[in-house]
Coordinates of C-alpha atoms and ligand atoms in Angstrom, one line a residue:
M1 CA 18.9 -23.4 6.9
K2 CA 16.8 -20.5 7.9
R3 CA 13.1 -21.1 7.5
V4 CA 11.3 -17.8 6.7
T5 CA 7.5 -17.5 6.5
I6 CA 6.3 -14.3 4.8
V7 CA 2.6 -13.4 5.4
V8 CA 0.7 -11.4 2.8
G9 CA -3.0 -10.6 2.5
T10 CA -3.7 -7.5 0.4
R11 CA -2.6 -5.7 -2.7
P12 CA 0.0 -3.5 -1.1
N13 CA 1.4 -6.5 0.8
F14 CA 2.0 -8.3 -2.5
V15 CA 3.9 -5.3 -3.9
K16 CA 6.1 -5.1 -0.8
A17 CA 6.7 -8.8 -0.5
A18 CA 7.7 -9.2 -4.2
S19 CA 11.2 -7.6 -3.9
L20 CA 11.8 -9.3 -0.5
Y21 CA 10.8 -12.7 -1.9
A22 CA 13.1 -12.3 -4.9
A23 CA 16.1 -11.2 -2.7
L24 CA 15.6 -14.0 -0.2
K25 CA 15.1 -16.6 -3.0
A26 CA 18.5 -15.7 -4.4
E27 CA 20.2 -16.8 -1.1
P28 CA 20.5 -20.6 -0.7
E29 CA 20.6 -20.4 3.1
F30 CA 16.9 -19.4 3.2
T31 CA 13.8 -21.6 2.6
I32 CA 10.7 -19.4 2.1
R33 CA 7.1 -20.2 2.8
L34 CA 4.7 -17.7 1.3
V35 CA 1.4 -17.6 3.2
H36 CA -1.6 -15.7 1.7
T37 CA -4.3 -15.0 4.2
G38 CA -6.9 -14.4 1.5
Q39 CA -7.9 -11.0 2.8
H40 CA -8.0 -9.9 -0.8
Y41 CA -9.3 -12.6 -3.1
D42 CA -10.8 -11.1 -6.4
Y43 CA -8.6 -11.8 -9.4
N44 CA -7.9 -8.0 -9.9
M45 CA -7.1 -7.5 -6.2
A46 CA -4.9 -10.5 -5.7
D47 CA -4.0 -13.1 -8.4
I48 CA -3.0 -10.6 -11.1
F49 CA -0.4 -9.2 -8.6
F50 CA 1.2 -12.6 -8.0
R51 CA 1.5 -13.1 -11.8
E52 CA 2.8 -9.7 -12.7
L53 CA 5.2 -9.4 -9.8
R54 CA 6.6 -12.8 -10.4
L55 CA 5.6 -14.1 -7.0
P56 CA 5.0 -17.9 -6.9
V57 CA 1.6 -19.3 -6.2
P58 CA 1.4 -19.1 -2.3
D59 CA 2.4 -22.2 -0.4
V60 CA -1.0 -21.8 1.3
N61 CA -4.0 -19.6 0.8
L62 CA -6.0 -19.4 4.1
G63 CA -9.0 -18.1 2.3
V64 CA -10.2 -15.8 5.1
G65 CA -11.9 -13.2 3.0
S66 CA -14.0 -10.2 4.1
G67 CA -16.0 -9.4 7.2
T68 CA -16.0 -6.8 10.0
Q69 CA -12.5 -5.8 11.2
T70 CA -12.8 -8.0 14.2
W71 CA -14.2 -11.0 12.3
Q72 CA -11.4 -10.7 9.7
I73 CA -8.7 -10.4 12.3
A74 CA -10.1 -13.2 14.4
H75 CA -10.5 -15.7 11.5
T76 CA -7.1 -14.8 10.2
M77 CA -5.5 -15.5 13.6
L78 CA -7.2 -18.9 13.9
A79 CA -6.1 -20.0 10.5
L80 CA -2.6 -18.6 10.9
E81 CA -2.2 -20.4 14.3
E82 CA -2.7 -23.8 12.6
E83 CA -0.4 -22.8 9.7
L84 CA 2.4 -21.6 12.0
K85 CA 2.1 -24.5 14.4
H86 CA 2.6 -26.9 11.6
H87 CA 5.2 -25.1 9.7
G88 CA 7.0 -23.3 12.5
P89 CA 9.5 -20.9 10.9
S90 CA 12.7 -19.6 12.4
L91 CA 11.6 -16.1 11.3
L92 CA 8.1 -14.7 10.6
V93 CA 8.1 -11.7 8.3
T94 CA 5.2 -9.3 8.0
V95 CA 4.9 -6.3 5.8
G96 CA 2.8 -3.1 6.0
D97 CA -0.1 -2.3 8.2
V98 CA -3.2 -4.3 7.1
N99 CA -5.3 -6.6 9.2
S100 CA -3.4 -9.6 8.0
T101 CA -0.2 -8.0 9.4
L102 CA -1.7 -7.4 12.8
A103 CA -3.1 -11.0 12.9
A104 CA 0.2 -12.5 12.0
C105 CA 2.1 -10.5 14.6
L106 CA -0.4 -11.4 17.4
V107 CA -0.2 -15.1 16.5
G108 CA 3.6 -15.1 16.0
S109 CA 4.0 -13.5 19.4
K110 CA 1.8 -16.1 21.2
L111 CA 3.8 -18.8 19.5
H112 CA 7.1 -17.1 20.6
L113 CA 8.4 -16.8 17.0
R114 CA 11.1 -14.4 16.1
M115 CA 9.5 -11.7 14.0
A116 CA 10.5 -9.0 11.5
H117 CA 8.2 -6.2 10.5
V118 CA 9.0 -4.5 7.2
E119 CA 7.9 -0.9 6.7
A120 CA 8.0 -0.3 10.5
G121 CA 7.7 3.0 12.4
L122 CA 5.2 4.8 10.1
R123 CA 2.7 6.8 12.1
S124 CA -0.2 9.0 11.1
Y125 CA -1.0 9.7 14.8
D126 CA -4.7 9.1 14.0
R127 CA -6.0 6.1 16.0
R128 CA -9.3 6.2 14.1
M129 CA -7.4 4.6 11.2
S130 CA -7.4 0.9 11.6
E131 CA -4.0 0.8 10.0
E132 CA -2.5 2.9 12.7
T133 CA -3.4 0.4 15.5
N134 CA -2.1 -2.4 13.2
R135 CA 1.2 -0.6 12.8
I136 CA 1.6 0.1 16.5
V137 CA 0.9 -3.5 17.5
A138 CA 3.1 -4.9 14.8
D139 CA 6.0 -2.8 15.8
A140 CA 5.6 -3.4 19.5
L141 CA 5.6 -7.2 19.0
S142 CA 8.3 -7.6 16.3
D143 CA 12.0 -8.2 17.1
L144 CA 13.4 -6.6 14.0
L145 CA 12.0 -3.4 12.7
F146 CA 12.9 -2.5 9.1
T147 CA 12.1 1.2 8.5
T148 CA 11.8 3.2 5.2
S149 CA 13.2 6.5 6.5
S150 CA 14.6 8.4 9.5
D151 CA 11.3 9.9 10.5
A152 CA 10.0 6.3 11.1
D153 CA 13.1 5.6 13.2
A154 CA 12.3 8.8 15.3
N155 CA 8.7 7.6 15.8
L156 CA 9.9 4.3 17.2
I157 CA 12.6 5.9 19.4
A158 CA 9.9 8.2 20.8
E159 CA 7.8 5.2 21.7
G160 CA 10.7 3.8 23.6
V161 CA 11.8 1.1 21.1
P162 CA 15.5 0.2 21.7
A163 CA 17.7 1.5 18.8
C164 CA 19.2 -2.0 18.4
R165 CA 15.9 -3.3 17.0
I166 CA 15.6 -0.6 14.4
F167 CA 17.2 -0.9 10.9
C168 CA 16.7 1.8 8.4
V169 CA 16.9 0.0 5.1
G170 CA 14.8 2.0 2.6
N171 CA 11.5 1.1 0.9
V172 CA 10.8 -2.4 -0.5
M173 CA 7.8 -1.0 -2.4
V174 CA 10.2 1.4 -4.2
D175 CA 12.4 -1.6 -5.0
T176 CA 9.5 -3.3 -6.7
L177 CA 8.6 -0.1 -8.6
L178 CA 12.1 0.4 -9.9
T179 CA 12.2 -3.2 -11.0
F180 CA 8.9 -3.0 -13.0
Q181 CA 8.5 0.6 -14.0
A182 CA 10.0 0.3 -17.5
S183 CA 7.7 -2.5 -18.5
A184 CA 4.8 -0.7 -16.8
R185 CA 5.5 2.5 -18.8
A186 CA 5.9 0.6 -22.0
M187 CA 2.2 -0.6 -21.8
S188 CA 1.1 3.0 -22.5
A189 CA -2.0 2.3 -20.4
W190 CA -3.5 5.7 -21.2
E191 CA -4.0 4.7 -24.9
Q192 CA -6.8 2.3 -24.1
Y193 CA -8.8 5.2 -22.7
G194 CA -8.1 7.3 -25.8
L195 CA -5.9 9.7 -23.8
S196 CA -2.5 11.3 -24.3
E197 CA 0.4 11.1 -21.9
G198 CA 0.4 14.0 -19.4
K199 CA -3.2 14.9 -20.3
Y200 CA -5.2 13.1 -17.7
G201 CA -5.3 12.5 -13.9
V202 CA -5.6 9.3 -11.8
V203 CA -7.9 8.8 -8.8
T204 CA -8.1 6.2 -6.1
L205 CA -10.2 6.2 -2.9
H206 CA -10.7 3.3 -0.6
R207 CA -10.2 4.3 3.0
A208 CA -13.1 3.4 5.2
E209 CA -12.9 6.7 7.1
A210 CA -13.5 8.6 3.8
V211 CA -15.6 6.4 1.6
D212 CA -18.0 5.0 4.3
D213 CA -19.0 8.5 5.3
P214 CA -21.6 9.8 2.8
N215 CA -20.8 13.5 3.4
T216 CA -17.1 13.1 3.0
L217 CA -17.5 11.0 -0.1
I218 CA -20.0 13.4 -1.7
G219 CA -17.6 16.3 -1.2
M220 CA -14.7 14.4 -2.8
L221 CA -16.8 13.2 -5.7
D222 CA -18.1 16.7 -6.4
A223 CA -14.5 18.0 -6.4
L224 CA -13.4 15.2 -8.8
Q225 CA -16.2 15.9 -11.2
E226 CA -15.4 19.6 -11.2
I227 CA -11.7 18.8 -11.9
S228 CA -12.6 16.4 -14.6
R229 CA -14.1 19.3 -16.6
Q230 CA -10.5 20.5 -17.1
L231 CA -8.6 17.2 -17.0
P232 CA -10.1 13.7 -17.7
L233 CA -9.8 11.5 -14.6
I234 CA -9.4 7.7 -14.6
F235 CA -10.7 6.2 -11.3
P236 CA -10.1 2.5 -10.8
V237 CA -12.7 1.8 -8.1
H238 CA -12.0 -0.4 -5.1
P239 CA -14.9 -2.8 -4.2
R240 CA -15.6 -1.0 -0.9
T241 CA -15.8 2.4 -2.7
K242 CA -18.0 0.9 -5.5
L243 CA -20.5 -0.2 -2.8
S244 CA -20.4 3.2 -1.1
I245 CA -21.0 5.0 -4.4
Q246 CA -23.9 2.7 -5.2
T247 CA -25.4 3.2 -1.8
L248 CA -25.3 6.9 -2.2
A249 CA -27.2 6.4 -5.4
K250 CA -25.5 9.6 -6.6
G251 CA -25.4 9.9 -10.4
L252 CA -21.8 10.5 -11.3
D253 CA -22.7 12.0 -14.6
A254 CA -22.7 15.6 -13.6
G255 CA -23.7 16.9 -17.0
S256 CA -21.8 18.9 -19.4
G257 CA -18.1 18.4 -19.7
A258 CA -17.4 16.2 -16.7
D259 CA -15.1 13.3 -17.6
L260 CA -14.6 11.2 -14.5
R261 CA -14.3 7.6 -15.6
L262 CA -15.0 4.8 -13.1
V263 CA -13.2 1.6 -14.2
E264 CA -12.4 -1.8 -12.6
P265 CA -9.5 -2.2 -10.2
M266 CA -6.3 -2.7 -12.2
G267 CA -3.3 -4.9 -12.0
Y268 CA 0.1 -3.6 -10.9
L269 CA 1.7 -2.9 -14.2
S270 CA -1.3 -1.1 -15.8
F271 CA -1.8 1.0 -12.7
I272 CA 1.9 2.0 -12.3
G273 CA 2.0 2.7 -16.1
L274 CA -1.2 4.8 -15.8
M275 CA 0.2 6.9 -12.9
A276 CA 3.6 7.3 -14.7
G277 CA 1.9 8.9 -17.7
S278 CA -0.5 11.1 -15.7
R279 CA -0.4 14.8 -14.9
V280 CA -1.6 14.4 -11.3
V281 CA -2.7 11.7 -8.9
L282 CA -5.5 12.3 -6.4
S283 CA -5.7 9.5 -3.8
D284 CA -6.2 8.5 -0.1
S285 CA -3.7 5.6 -0.4
G286 CA -0.5 5.4 1.7
G287 CA 1.6 3.6 -0.8
I288 CA 0.7 5.8 -3.8
Q289 CA 2.3 8.7 -1.9
A290 CA 5.6 6.9 -2.2
E291 CA 5.1 5.6 -5.7
T292 CA 4.2 9.1 -7.1
T293 CA 7.3 10.5 -5.4
M294 CA 9.5 8.0 -7.3
L295 CA 7.6 8.6 -10.6
S296 CA 7.9 12.5 -10.2
I297 CA 4.1 12.8 -10.5
P298 CA 2.4 15.3 -8.2
C299 CA 0.2 13.6 -5.6
L300 CA -2.7 15.3 -3.9
T301 CA -3.5 13.2 -0.8
L302 CA -7.2 13.4 0.1
R303 CA -6.7 12.9 3.8
D304 CA -6.1 15.0 6.9
N305 CA -2.9 13.2 7.9
T306 CA -0.3 10.9 6.5
E307 CA 2.1 8.3 7.8
Y308 CA 4.4 8.9 4.8
T309 CA 5.5 12.4 6.0
I310 CA 8.8 11.9 4.2
T311 CA 6.9 12.3 0.9
L312 CA 5.8 15.8 2.0
T313 CA 9.3 16.9 2.7
H314 CA 11.2 14.9 0.0
G315 CA 8.6 14.0 -2.5
T316 CA 5.8 15.2 -4.7
N317 CA 3.0 14.8 -2.1
Q318 CA 0.7 17.4 -0.7
L319 CA -1.8 16.8 2.1
V320 CA -5.0 18.3 0.9
G321 CA -7.8 16.9 3.1
T322 CA -11.2 15.8 2.0
K323 CA -13.1 19.1 1.6
R324 CA -14.3 20.1 -1.9
E325 CA -12.9 23.6 -1.9
A326 CA -9.5 22.5 -0.6
I327 CA -9.2 19.8 -3.3
L328 CA -10.1 22.3 -6.0
A329 CA -7.6 24.9 -4.8
A330 CA -4.8 22.3 -4.5
F331 CA -5.6 21.1 -8.0
D332 CA -5.3 24.6 -9.4
R333 CA -1.9 25.1 -7.7
V334 CA -0.6 21.8 -9.1
M335 CA -1.6 22.7 -12.6
S336 CA 0.3 26.0 -12.6
N337 CA 3.5 24.6 -10.9
Q338 CA 6.4 22.5 -11.9
V339 CA 7.2 19.4 -9.8
S340 CA 10.2 19.8 -7.7
Q341 CA 11.3 16.8 -5.7
Q342 CA 14.2 15.0 -4.2
T343 CA 14.3 11.2 -3.6
P344 CA 14.2 10.2 0.0
P345 CA 17.5 8.7 1.2
L346 CA 17.9 4.9 0.6
W347 CA 14.9 4.8 -1.8
D348 CA 17.3 3.3 -4.3
G349 CA 16.0 -0.2 -5.1
K350 CA 18.2 -1.9 -2.6
A351 CA 16.1 -2.1 0.5
A352 CA 15.3 -5.8 0.2
H353 CA 19.0 -6.6 -0.2
R354 CA 19.8 -4.6 2.9
I355 CA 17.2 -6.6 4.8
V356 CA 18.6 -9.9 3.5
D357 CA 22.1 -8.9 4.5
I358 CA 20.8 -8.3 8.1
L359 CA 18.9 -11.6 8.2
K360 CA 21.9 -13.5 7.1
Q361 CA 23.7 -12.4 10.2
L362 CA 21.0 -13.8 12.5
D363 CA 22.0 -17.0 14.4
Ligands
LIG1 C1 -7.2 -3.1 3.0 C2 -6.3 -2.5 4.1 C3 -5.8 -1.1 3.7 C4 -5.1 -1.2 2.3 C5 -6.1 -1.9 1.4 C6 -5.5 -2.0 0.0 C7 -6.9 -3.1 6.4 C8 -7.5 -2.6 7.7 N1 -7.0 -2.3 5.4 O1 -8.3 -2.3 2.9 O2 -4.8 -0.7 4.6 O3 -4.7 0.0 1.9 O4 -6.5 -3.2 1.8 O5 -6.5 -2.2 -1.0 O6 -6.4 -4.2 6.4 N2 -13.4 -6.7 -1.3 C9 -13.7 -7.4 -2.4 N3 -12.7 -8.2 -3.0 C10 -11.5 -8.3 -2.5 C11 -11.2 -7.6 -1.3 C12 -12.1 -6.8 -0.7 O7 -14.8 -7.3 -2.9 O8 -10.7 -9.0 -3.1 C13 -14.4 -5.8 -0.6 C14 -15.2 -6.5 0.4 O9 -16.5 -6.0 0.4 C15 -14.5 -6.1 1.7 C16 -14.1 -4.7 1.3 O10 -13.7 -4.7 0.0 O11 -15.4 -6.1 2.8 C17 -12.9 -4.2 2.1 O12 -11.8 -5.1 2.1 P1 -10.8 -5.2 3.3 O13 -9.7 -6.2 2.9 O14 -11.5 -5.5 4.5 O15 -10.2 -3.8 3.4 P2 -9.6 -2.8 2.3 O16 -10.6 -1.6 2.2 O17 -9.3 -3.5 1.0

């Protein structure tokens, strides 16, 4: 019997783990322990995802919560050390690039556990992003690196990772999207805002580098307000961003005609459904670049770099930056162009099964 522990902590982790959990669960040779670090803990940021994605209640919730980066990582490591000492798995699986991923890889390495990192090899080459250091460390310490695309393989090879540790399997987040997109679309999430399909845009912003810097945030909000005069925008606001906007004390009601609607964070199905029915998505998220590509919805990424470069060449994504004028110009281009897109190789809903097939061959 192979004892697999999967560590999750944040919204995107839950989405990625869902398809992997389902594929492992179908194989009797695996027992699975699902460990939630508690990095995300609000109902709308955590529990709703478990329910909608058919994940079980975690075997343990370490309840770590929020703090500075160092505080969060240190507390997660201490709690995970106890967990992994008592329930030593034969394989520790981490997903993505959040602080919980980093903490799990550091502890697993100290305890000499065999480790697999899912969504390995992505690089923005921007070390000011905390996720970038999390990815680099997770990949350096993990034994099995499951990548989403060949550009990620190339990044790892360039860092000197032996090819025998790299397995290009596709994208588990895409697996989850393909499983749930029909029920998400059927919710017609736009109707509750009095909007019609294709006649609105969706916004998300949560990256510390963008929303914690008042000048950057003001530029982006100005651009969004301007855009919302042409196209209503629905903006589910992450708690970090809500705080930054409140601190700015900037009135978001920019007067005549602006229709930028700040709403609470949404569950998975409502949010995927909302994106699927939209005209354009403007976001600083990593995962949304992949999800919009699969939904054939144009994505304007409000960042200066991306780890998901495959979505620039094979998807609907454009890297726009955070400056007001650049955002407005990109929006104008999108509104006058048709979406043309290919699907990246292996983004076919079978990534989790490929991972499980490889794990079955481990001794
Ligand atoms: C984290 C990840 C980021 C991922 C994002 C998804 C890191 C470094 N960042 O960013 O890569 O894209 O999750 O959402 O791991 N908060 C709440 N309730 C919650 C969770 C957070 O109010 O349930 C607030 C707290 O004030 C907290 C802040 O949001 O301090 C930031 O949360 P945190 O988990 O530290 O980082 P995220 O910005 O969510």
